[in-house]
Amino acid sequence: MSGESGRKAYRTESITVTFEAGRCLHAAACVHGLPEVFDPAKRPWIQPDKATAERLAEVVRRCPSGALRYELVDGGTETPDRPTTVTRGATGQLTVRGELSVDTPRGPRAETRAVLCGCGQSRLQPYCDHAGPCGQ
Protein backbone atom coordinates (compact mmCIF):
# COMPACT_ATOMS: atom_id res chain seq x y z
CA MET A 1 0.00 0.00 0.00
CA SER A 2 2.33 2.68 -1.25
CA GLY A 3 2.35 5.91 0.72
CA GLU A 4 -0.26 4.66 3.21
CA SER A 5 1.36 1.60 4.75
CA GLY A 6 0.51 1.11 8.40
CA ARG A 7 -1.45 4.34 8.96
CA LYS A 8 -2.97 4.57 12.44
CA ALA A 9 -4.93 7.35 14.13
CA TYR A 10 -4.60 8.47 17.75
CA ARG A 11 -7.43 10.76 18.93
CA THR A 12 -8.20 13.14 21.77
CA GLU A 13 -11.09 15.56 22.11
CA SER A 14 -9.12 18.29 20.33
CA ILE A 15 -6.65 16.64 17.93
CA THR A 16 -6.12 13.51 15.86
CA VAL A 17 -2.54 12.45 15.15
CA THR A 18 -1.94 9.94 12.38
CA PHE A 19 1.19 7.87 11.98
CA GLU A 20 2.15 6.15 8.75
CA ALA A 21 4.74 3.54 9.72
CA GLY A 22 6.03 2.95 6.17
CA ARG A 23 7.06 6.60 5.87
CA CYS A 24 8.88 6.83 9.22
CA LEU A 25 12.65 7.31 8.85
CA HIS A 26 13.30 7.35 12.61
CA ALA A 27 14.55 10.93 12.78
CA ALA A 28 13.15 10.87 16.36
CA ALA A 29 12.07 14.53 16.29
CA CYS A 30 8.82 13.41 17.94
CA VAL A 31 10.49 11.32 20.66
CA HIS A 32 12.92 14.12 21.53
CA GLY A 33 10.23 16.81 21.32
CA LEU A 34 7.57 15.14 23.48
CA PRO A 35 8.87 11.95 25.10
CA GLU A 36 5.80 11.76 27.35
CA VAL A 37 3.61 11.44 24.22
CA PHE A 38 5.89 9.57 21.80
CA ASP A 39 7.40 6.55 23.56
CA PRO A 40 8.35 3.59 21.33
CA ALA A 41 8.60 1.32 24.40
CA LYS A 42 4.90 1.81 25.26
CA ARG A 43 1.71 0.55 23.63
CA PRO A 44 0.17 2.52 22.18
CA TRP A 45 3.41 4.35 21.46
CA ILE A 46 1.57 7.63 20.82
CA GLN A 47 -0.43 8.97 23.78
CA PRO A 48 -1.76 12.32 22.54
CA ASP A 49 -3.72 13.06 25.71
CA LYS A 50 -0.42 13.75 27.54
CA ALA A 51 0.11 17.15 25.85
CA THR A 52 -1.95 20.08 24.65
CA ALA A 53 -3.14 20.03 21.05
CA GLU A 54 -1.02 23.10 20.28
CA ARG A 55 2.19 21.55 21.63
CA LEU A 56 1.44 18.24 19.94
CA ALA A 57 0.86 19.95 16.56
CA GLU A 58 4.13 21.88 16.98
CA VAL A 59 6.13 18.67 17.52
CA VAL A 60 4.33 16.75 14.74
CA ARG A 61 5.37 19.50 12.29
CA ARG A 62 9.01 18.68 13.10
CA CYS A 63 8.67 15.20 11.54
CA PRO A 64 10.68 15.56 8.31
CA SER A 65 9.19 12.55 6.52
CA GLY A 66 5.53 13.43 7.00
CA ALA A 67 4.94 10.06 8.71
CA LEU A 68 3.24 12.04 11.48
CA ARG A 69 0.33 14.32 10.62
CA TYR A 70 -2.41 15.98 12.60
CA GLU A 71 -5.87 17.42 12.27
CA LEU A 72 -7.55 19.57 14.88
CA VAL A 73 -11.14 18.73 15.79
CA ASP A 74 -12.19 22.19 14.61
CA GLY A 75 -10.86 21.23 11.17
CA GLY A 76 -7.50 22.99 11.40
CA THR A 77 -4.56 21.31 9.72
CA GLU A 78 -0.94 22.11 9.06
CA THR A 79 -0.20 25.26 7.08
CA PRO A 80 2.43 24.48 4.43
CA ASP A 81 5.78 26.27 4.58
CA ARG A 82 6.10 29.10 2.07
CA PRO A 83 8.11 29.22 0.01
CA THR A 84 8.49 25.50 -0.63
CA THR A 85 11.99 24.26 0.16
CA VAL A 86 13.89 21.29 -1.23
CA THR A 87 17.10 20.12 0.44
CA ARG A 88 19.29 17.32 -0.92
CA GLY A 89 21.02 15.31 1.79
CA ALA A 90 24.60 14.08 1.50
CA THR A 91 23.36 10.66 0.35
CA GLY A 92 20.89 12.01 -2.22
CA GLN A 93 17.50 11.92 -0.52
CA LEU A 94 15.37 15.03 -0.89
CA THR A 95 13.70 16.65 2.10
CA VAL A 96 10.79 18.77 0.88
CA ARG A 97 8.57 21.16 2.87
CA GLY A 98 5.74 23.30 1.51
CA GLU A 99 2.53 22.99 -0.45
CA LEU A 100 3.20 19.74 -2.29
CA SER A 101 1.44 17.45 -4.71
CA VAL A 102 3.45 14.23 -4.78
CA ASP A 103 2.87 11.79 -7.66
CA THR A 104 2.52 8.30 -6.17
CA PRO A 105 1.54 4.96 -7.73
CA ARG A 106 -1.93 5.56 -6.24
CA GLY A 107 -2.19 9.04 -7.75
CA PRO A 108 -1.34 12.55 -6.57
CA ARG A 109 -1.14 13.06 -2.82
CA ALA A 110 -1.27 16.43 -1.00
CA GLU A 111 1.63 16.79 1.42
CA THR A 112 3.30 19.46 3.54
CA ARG A 113 6.45 17.45 4.40
CA ALA A 114 8.17 14.53 2.68
CA VAL A 115 11.52 12.80 2.29
CA LEU A 116 11.79 11.60 -1.29
CA CYS A 117 14.04 8.87 -2.64
CA GLY A 118 17.00 10.15 -4.61
CA CYS A 119 18.46 6.80 -5.71
CA GLY A 120 15.41 5.04 -7.14
CA GLN A 121 15.73 1.96 -4.92
CA SER A 122 12.99 2.69 -2.37
CA ARG A 123 10.13 0.20 -2.21
CA LEU A 124 7.88 3.09 -1.18
CA GLN A 125 8.41 5.30 -4.25
CA PRO A 126 8.56 8.22 -4.43
CA TYR A 127 9.24 8.32 -0.68
CA CYS A 128 12.57 7.26 0.83
CA ASP A 129 12.44 4.06 2.89
CA HIS A 130 16.20 3.73 3.59
CA ALA A 131 16.40 0.72 1.21
CA GLY A 132 19.03 2.22 -1.11
CA PRO A 133 22.16 4.33 -0.81
CA CYS A 134 20.22 7.61 -0.45
CA GLY A 135 18.67 6.39 2.77
CA GLN A 136 21.89 5.27 4.42
Coordinates of N, CA and C in Angstrom, one line a residue:
M1 N 0.8 -1.2 0.0 CA 0.0 0.0 0.0 C 0.9 1.2 0.0
S2 N 1.4 1.6 -1.1 CA 2.3 2.7 -1.3 C 1.8 4.0 -0.7
G3 N 2.7 4.6 0.2 CA 2.3 5.9 0.7 C 1.4 5.9 1.9
E4 N 0.7 4.7 2.1 CA -0.3 4.7 3.2 C 0.0 3.4 4.1
S5 N 1.1 2.8 4.0 CA 1.4 1.6 4.8 C 1.4 1.8 6.3
G6 N 0.5 1.1 6.9 CA 0.5 1.1 8.4 C 0.0 2.4 9.0
R7 N -0.9 3.1 8.4 CA -1.5 4.3 9.0 C -2.4 4.0 10.1
K8 N -2.1 4.7 11.3 CA -3.0 4.6 12.4 C -3.3 6.0 13.0
A9 N -4.5 6.1 13.6 CA -4.9 7.3 14.1 C -5.0 7.3 15.7
Y10 N -4.6 8.3 16.3 CA -4.6 8.5 17.7 C -5.4 9.8 18.1
R11 N -6.5 9.6 18.8 CA -7.4 10.8 18.9 C -7.5 11.2 20.4
T12 N -7.8 12.5 20.5 CA -8.2 13.1 21.8 C -9.4 14.0 21.4
E13 N -9.9 14.7 22.4 CA -11.1 15.6 22.1 C -10.8 16.7 21.2
S14 N -9.5 17.1 21.1 CA -9.1 18.3 20.3 C -8.2 18.1 19.1
I15 N -7.6 16.9 19.0 CA -6.6 16.6 17.9 C -6.6 15.1 17.6
T16 N -6.4 14.9 16.3 CA -6.1 13.5 15.9 C -4.7 13.5 15.2
V17 N -3.9 12.6 15.7 CA -2.5 12.5 15.2 C -2.6 11.1 14.4
T18 N -2.1 11.2 13.1 CA -1.9 9.9 12.4 C -0.5 9.6 12.2
F19 N -0.2 8.4 12.2 CA 1.2 7.9 12.0 C 1.2 6.8 10.9
E20 N 2.0 7.0 9.9 CA 2.2 6.2 8.7 C 3.5 5.5 8.8
A21 N 3.5 4.3 9.4 CA 4.7 3.5 9.7 C 5.7 3.4 8.5
G22 N 5.2 3.1 7.3 CA 6.0 3.0 6.2 C 6.8 4.2 5.8
R23 N 6.4 5.4 6.2 CA 7.1 6.6 5.9 C 8.1 7.0 6.9
C24 N 8.0 6.4 8.1 CA 8.9 6.8 9.2 C 10.3 6.5 8.9
L25 N 11.2 7.5 9.1 CA 12.6 7.3 8.8 C 13.4 7.4 10.2
H26 N 12.7 7.4 11.3 CA 13.3 7.3 12.6 C 14.2 8.5 12.9
A27 N 13.8 9.7 12.5 CA 14.5 10.9 12.8 C 14.4 11.2 14.3
A28 N 13.4 10.7 14.9 CA 13.2 10.9 16.4 C 12.8 12.3 16.8
A29 N 12.5 13.2 15.9 CA 12.1 14.5 16.3 C 10.9 14.5 17.2
C30 N 10.0 13.5 17.1 CA 8.8 13.4 17.9 C 9.2 12.9 19.3
V31 N 10.1 11.9 19.4 CA 10.5 11.3 20.7 C 11.3 12.3 21.5
H32 N 12.1 13.1 20.8 CA 12.9 14.1 21.5 C 12.1 15.3 21.9
G33 N 11.1 15.6 21.1 CA 10.2 16.8 21.3 C 9.2 16.6 22.4
L34 N 8.6 15.4 22.5 CA 7.6 15.1 23.5 C 7.7 13.7 23.9
P35 N 8.7 13.3 24.7 CA 8.9 11.9 25.1 C 7.7 11.4 25.9
E36 N 6.9 12.2 26.6 CA 5.8 11.8 27.3 C 4.6 11.3 26.4
V37 N 4.6 11.8 25.2 CA 3.6 11.4 24.2 C 4.1 10.3 23.3
F38 N 5.3 10.5 22.8 CA 5.9 9.6 21.8 C 6.9 8.7 22.5
D39 N 6.5 7.5 22.8 CA 7.4 6.6 23.6 C 7.3 5.2 22.9
P40 N 8.4 4.9 22.1 CA 8.4 3.6 21.3 C 8.3 2.3 22.2
A41 N 8.6 2.5 23.5 CA 8.6 1.3 24.4 C 7.2 1.0 24.9
K42 N 6.3 2.0 24.7 CA 4.9 1.8 25.3 C 3.9 1.4 24.2
R43 N 2.8 0.9 24.6 CA 1.7 0.5 23.6 C 0.4 1.1 24.2
P44 N -0.3 2.0 23.5 CA 0.2 2.5 22.2 C 1.4 3.5 22.4
W45 N 2.2 3.6 21.3 CA 3.4 4.3 21.5 C 3.1 5.8 21.4
I46 N 2.0 6.2 20.8 CA 1.6 7.6 20.8 C 0.4 7.8 21.8
Q47 N 0.6 8.7 22.8 CA -0.4 9.0 23.8 C -0.7 10.5 23.7
P48 N -1.6 10.9 22.8 CA -1.8 12.3 22.5 C -2.4 13.1 23.7
D49 N -3.1 12.4 24.6 CA -3.7 13.1 25.7 C -2.7 13.6 26.8
K50 N -1.4 13.3 26.6 CA -0.4 13.7 27.5 C 0.2 15.1 27.2
A51 N -0.4 15.8 26.2 CA 0.1 17.1 25.9 C -1.1 17.9 25.3
T52 N -0.9 19.3 25.2 CA -1.9 20.1 24.6 C -1.9 19.9 23.1
A53 N -3.1 20.2 22.5 CA -3.1 20.0 21.1 C -2.1 20.9 20.4
E54 N -2.0 22.1 20.9 CA -1.0 23.1 20.3 C 0.4 22.6 20.3
R55 N 0.8 22.1 21.5 CA 2.2 21.6 21.6 C 2.4 20.3 20.8
L56 N 1.4 19.5 20.7 CA 1.4 18.2 19.9 C 1.6 18.6 18.5
A57 N 0.8 19.5 18.0 CA 0.9 19.9 16.6 C 2.2 20.5 16.3
E58 N 2.8 21.3 17.2 CA 4.1 21.9 17.0 C 5.2 20.8 16.8
V59 N 5.1 19.8 17.6 CA 6.1 18.7 17.5 C 5.9 17.8 16.3
V60 N 4.6 17.5 15.9 CA 4.3 16.8 14.7 C 4.9 17.4 13.5
R61 N 4.8 18.8 13.5 CA 5.4 19.5 12.3 C 6.9 19.3 12.1
R62 N 7.6 18.9 13.2 CA 9.0 18.7 13.1 C 9.4 17.4 12.4
C63 N 8.4 16.5 12.2 CA 8.7 15.2 11.5 C 9.0 15.5 10.1
P64 N 10.3 15.2 9.7 CA 10.7 15.6 8.3 C 10.0 14.7 7.2
S65 N 9.7 13.5 7.5 CA 9.2 12.5 6.5 C 7.7 12.7 6.2
G66 N 7.0 13.4 7.1 CA 5.5 13.4 7.0 C 4.8 12.2 7.5
A67 N 5.6 11.3 8.2 CA 4.9 10.1 8.7 C 3.9 10.4 9.8
L68 N 4.2 11.5 10.5 CA 3.2 12.0 11.5 C 2.5 13.2 10.9
R69 N 1.2 13.2 11.1 CA 0.3 14.3 10.6 C -0.7 14.6 11.7
Y70 N -1.4 15.7 11.6 CA -2.4 16.0 12.6 C -3.6 16.7 12.0
E71 N -4.7 16.6 12.6 CA -5.9 17.4 12.3 C -6.6 17.8 13.6
L72 N -6.8 19.1 13.7 CA -7.5 19.6 14.9 C -9.0 19.3 14.7
V73 N -9.7 19.1 15.8 CA -11.1 18.7 15.8 C -11.9 19.8 15.1
D74 N -11.5 21.1 15.3 CA -12.2 22.2 14.6 C -11.9 22.3 13.1
G75 N -11.1 21.3 12.6 CA -10.9 21.2 11.2 C -9.5 21.8 10.8
G76 N -8.8 22.4 11.7 CA -7.5 23.0 11.4 C -6.5 21.9 11.1
T77 N -5.7 22.2 10.1 CA -4.6 21.3 9.7 C -3.3 22.1 9.5
E78 N -2.2 21.5 9.2 CA -0.9 22.1 9.1 C -0.9 23.1 7.9
T79 N -0.4 24.3 8.1 CA -0.2 25.3 7.1 C 1.1 25.0 6.4
P80 N 1.2 24.8 5.1 CA 2.4 24.5 4.4 C 3.4 25.6 4.5
D81 N 4.7 25.3 4.6 CA 5.8 26.3 4.6 C 5.7 27.0 3.3
R82 N 6.0 28.3 3.3 CA 6.1 29.1 2.1 C 7.3 30.0 2.2
P83 N 8.2 30.0 1.2 CA 8.1 29.2 0.0 C 8.5 27.7 0.3
T84 N 8.1 26.9 -0.7 CA 8.5 25.5 -0.6 C 10.0 25.4 -0.7
T85 N 10.5 24.5 0.2 CA 12.0 24.3 0.2 C 12.3 22.8 -0.2
V86 N 13.4 22.6 -0.9 CA 13.9 21.3 -1.2 C 15.4 21.3 -0.8
T87 N 15.7 20.3 0.0 CA 17.1 20.1 0.4 C 17.6 18.7 0.1
R88 N 18.7 18.6 -0.6 CA 19.3 17.3 -0.9 C 20.3 17.0 0.2
G89 N 20.1 15.8 0.8 CA 21.0 15.3 1.8 C 22.3 14.8 1.2
A90 N 23.3 14.5 2.0 CA 24.6 14.1 1.5 C 24.5 12.8 0.7
T91 N 23.5 12.0 1.0 CA 23.4 10.7 0.4 C 22.4 10.7 -0.8
G92 N 21.7 11.9 -1.0 CA 20.9 12.0 -2.2 C 19.4 12.2 -2.0
Q93 N 18.9 11.8 -0.8 CA 17.5 11.9 -0.5 C 17.1 13.4 -0.5
L94 N 15.9 13.7 -0.8 CA 15.4 15.0 -0.9 C 14.4 15.3 0.2
T95 N 14.6 16.2 1.1 CA 13.7 16.7 2.1 C 12.9 17.9 1.6
V96 N 11.6 17.7 1.5 CA 10.8 18.8 0.9 C 9.7 19.2 1.9
R97 N 9.6 20.6 2.0 CA 8.6 21.2 2.9 C 7.9 22.3 2.1
G98 N 6.5 22.3 2.2 CA 5.7 23.3 1.5 C 4.4 22.8 1.1
E99 N 3.8 23.4 0.1 CA 2.5 23.0 -0.4 C 2.9 22.1 -1.6
L100 N 2.7 20.7 -1.4 CA 3.2 19.7 -2.3 C 2.1 18.9 -2.9
S101 N 2.3 18.5 -4.1 CA 1.4 17.4 -4.7 C 2.4 16.4 -5.2
V102 N 2.5 15.3 -4.5 CA 3.5 14.2 -4.8 C 2.8 13.2 -5.6
D103 N 3.4 12.9 -6.8 CA 2.9 11.8 -7.7 C 3.3 10.5 -7.1
T104 N 2.3 9.6 -6.7 CA 2.5 8.3 -6.2 C 1.9 7.3 -7.1
P105 N 2.2 6.0 -6.9 CA 1.5 5.0 -7.7 C 0.0 4.9 -7.6
R106 N -0.5 5.5 -6.5 CA -1.9 5.6 -6.2 C -2.5 6.9 -6.7
G107 N -1.7 7.7 -7.3 CA -2.2 9.0 -7.8 C -1.6 10.2 -6.9
P108 N -1.9 11.4 -7.3 CA -1.3 12.6 -6.6 C -1.8 12.6 -5.1
R109 N -0.9 13.0 -4.2 CA -1.1 13.1 -2.8 C -0.7 14.4 -2.3
A110 N -1.6 15.1 -1.6 CA -1.3 16.4 -1.0 C -0.4 16.2 0.2
E111 N 0.7 16.9 0.3 CA 1.6 16.8 1.4 C 2.1 18.2 1.9
T112 N 2.6 18.2 3.1 CA 3.3 19.5 3.5 C 4.8 19.2 3.9
R113 N 5.1 17.9 4.1 CA 6.5 17.5 4.4 C 6.7 16.1 3.8
A114 N 7.8 15.9 3.2 CA 8.2 14.5 2.7 C 9.7 14.4 2.5
V115 N 10.1 13.1 2.6 CA 11.5 12.8 2.3 C 11.4 11.9 1.1
L116 N 11.9 12.3 0.0 CA 11.8 11.6 -1.3 C 13.1 10.9 -1.6
C117 N 12.9 9.7 -2.3 CA 14.0 8.9 -2.6 C 14.8 9.6 -3.8
G118 N 16.1 9.6 -3.6 CA 17.0 10.2 -4.6 C 17.8 9.1 -5.4
C119 N 17.7 7.8 -5.0 CA 18.5 6.8 -5.7 C 17.6 5.8 -6.5
G120 N 16.3 5.9 -6.4 CA 15.4 5.0 -7.1 C 15.2 3.6 -6.6
Q121 N 15.8 3.3 -5.4 CA 15.7 2.0 -4.9 C 14.7 1.8 -3.8
S122 N 14.0 2.8 -3.4 CA 13.0 2.7 -2.4 C 11.8 1.8 -2.8
R123 N 11.3 1.0 -1.9 CA 10.1 0.2 -2.2 C 8.9 1.0 -2.0
L124 N 9.0 2.2 -1.5 CA 7.9 3.1 -1.2 C 7.9 4.3 -2.1
Q125 N 8.3 4.2 -3.3 CA 8.4 5.3 -4.3 C 7.2 6.2 -4.2
P126 N 7.3 7.4 -4.3 CA 8.6 8.2 -4.4 C 9.3 8.5 -3.1
Y127 N 8.7 8.0 -2.0 CA 9.2 8.3 -0.7 C 10.5 7.5 -0.4
C128 N 11.4 8.0 0.4 CA 12.6 7.3 0.8 C 12.2 6.3 1.9
D129 N 12.7 5.1 1.8 CA 12.4 4.1 2.9 C 13.8 3.5 3.4
H130 N 14.9 4.1 3.1 CA 16.2 3.7 3.6 C 16.7 2.4 2.9
A131 N 16.0 2.0 1.9 CA 16.4 0.7 1.2 C 17.7 0.9 0.4
G132 N 17.9 2.0 -0.2 CA 19.0 2.2 -1.1 C 20.1 3.1 -0.5
P133 N 21.1 3.5 -1.3 CA 22.2 4.3 -0.8 C 21.7 5.7 -0.4
C134 N 20.6 6.3 -0.9 CA 20.2 7.6 -0.4 C 19.6 7.6 1.0
G135 N 19.2 6.5 1.4 CA 18.7 6.4 2.8 C 19.7 6.0 3.8
Q136 N 20.9 5.8 3.5 CA 21.9 5.3 4.4 C 22.4 6.4 5.3

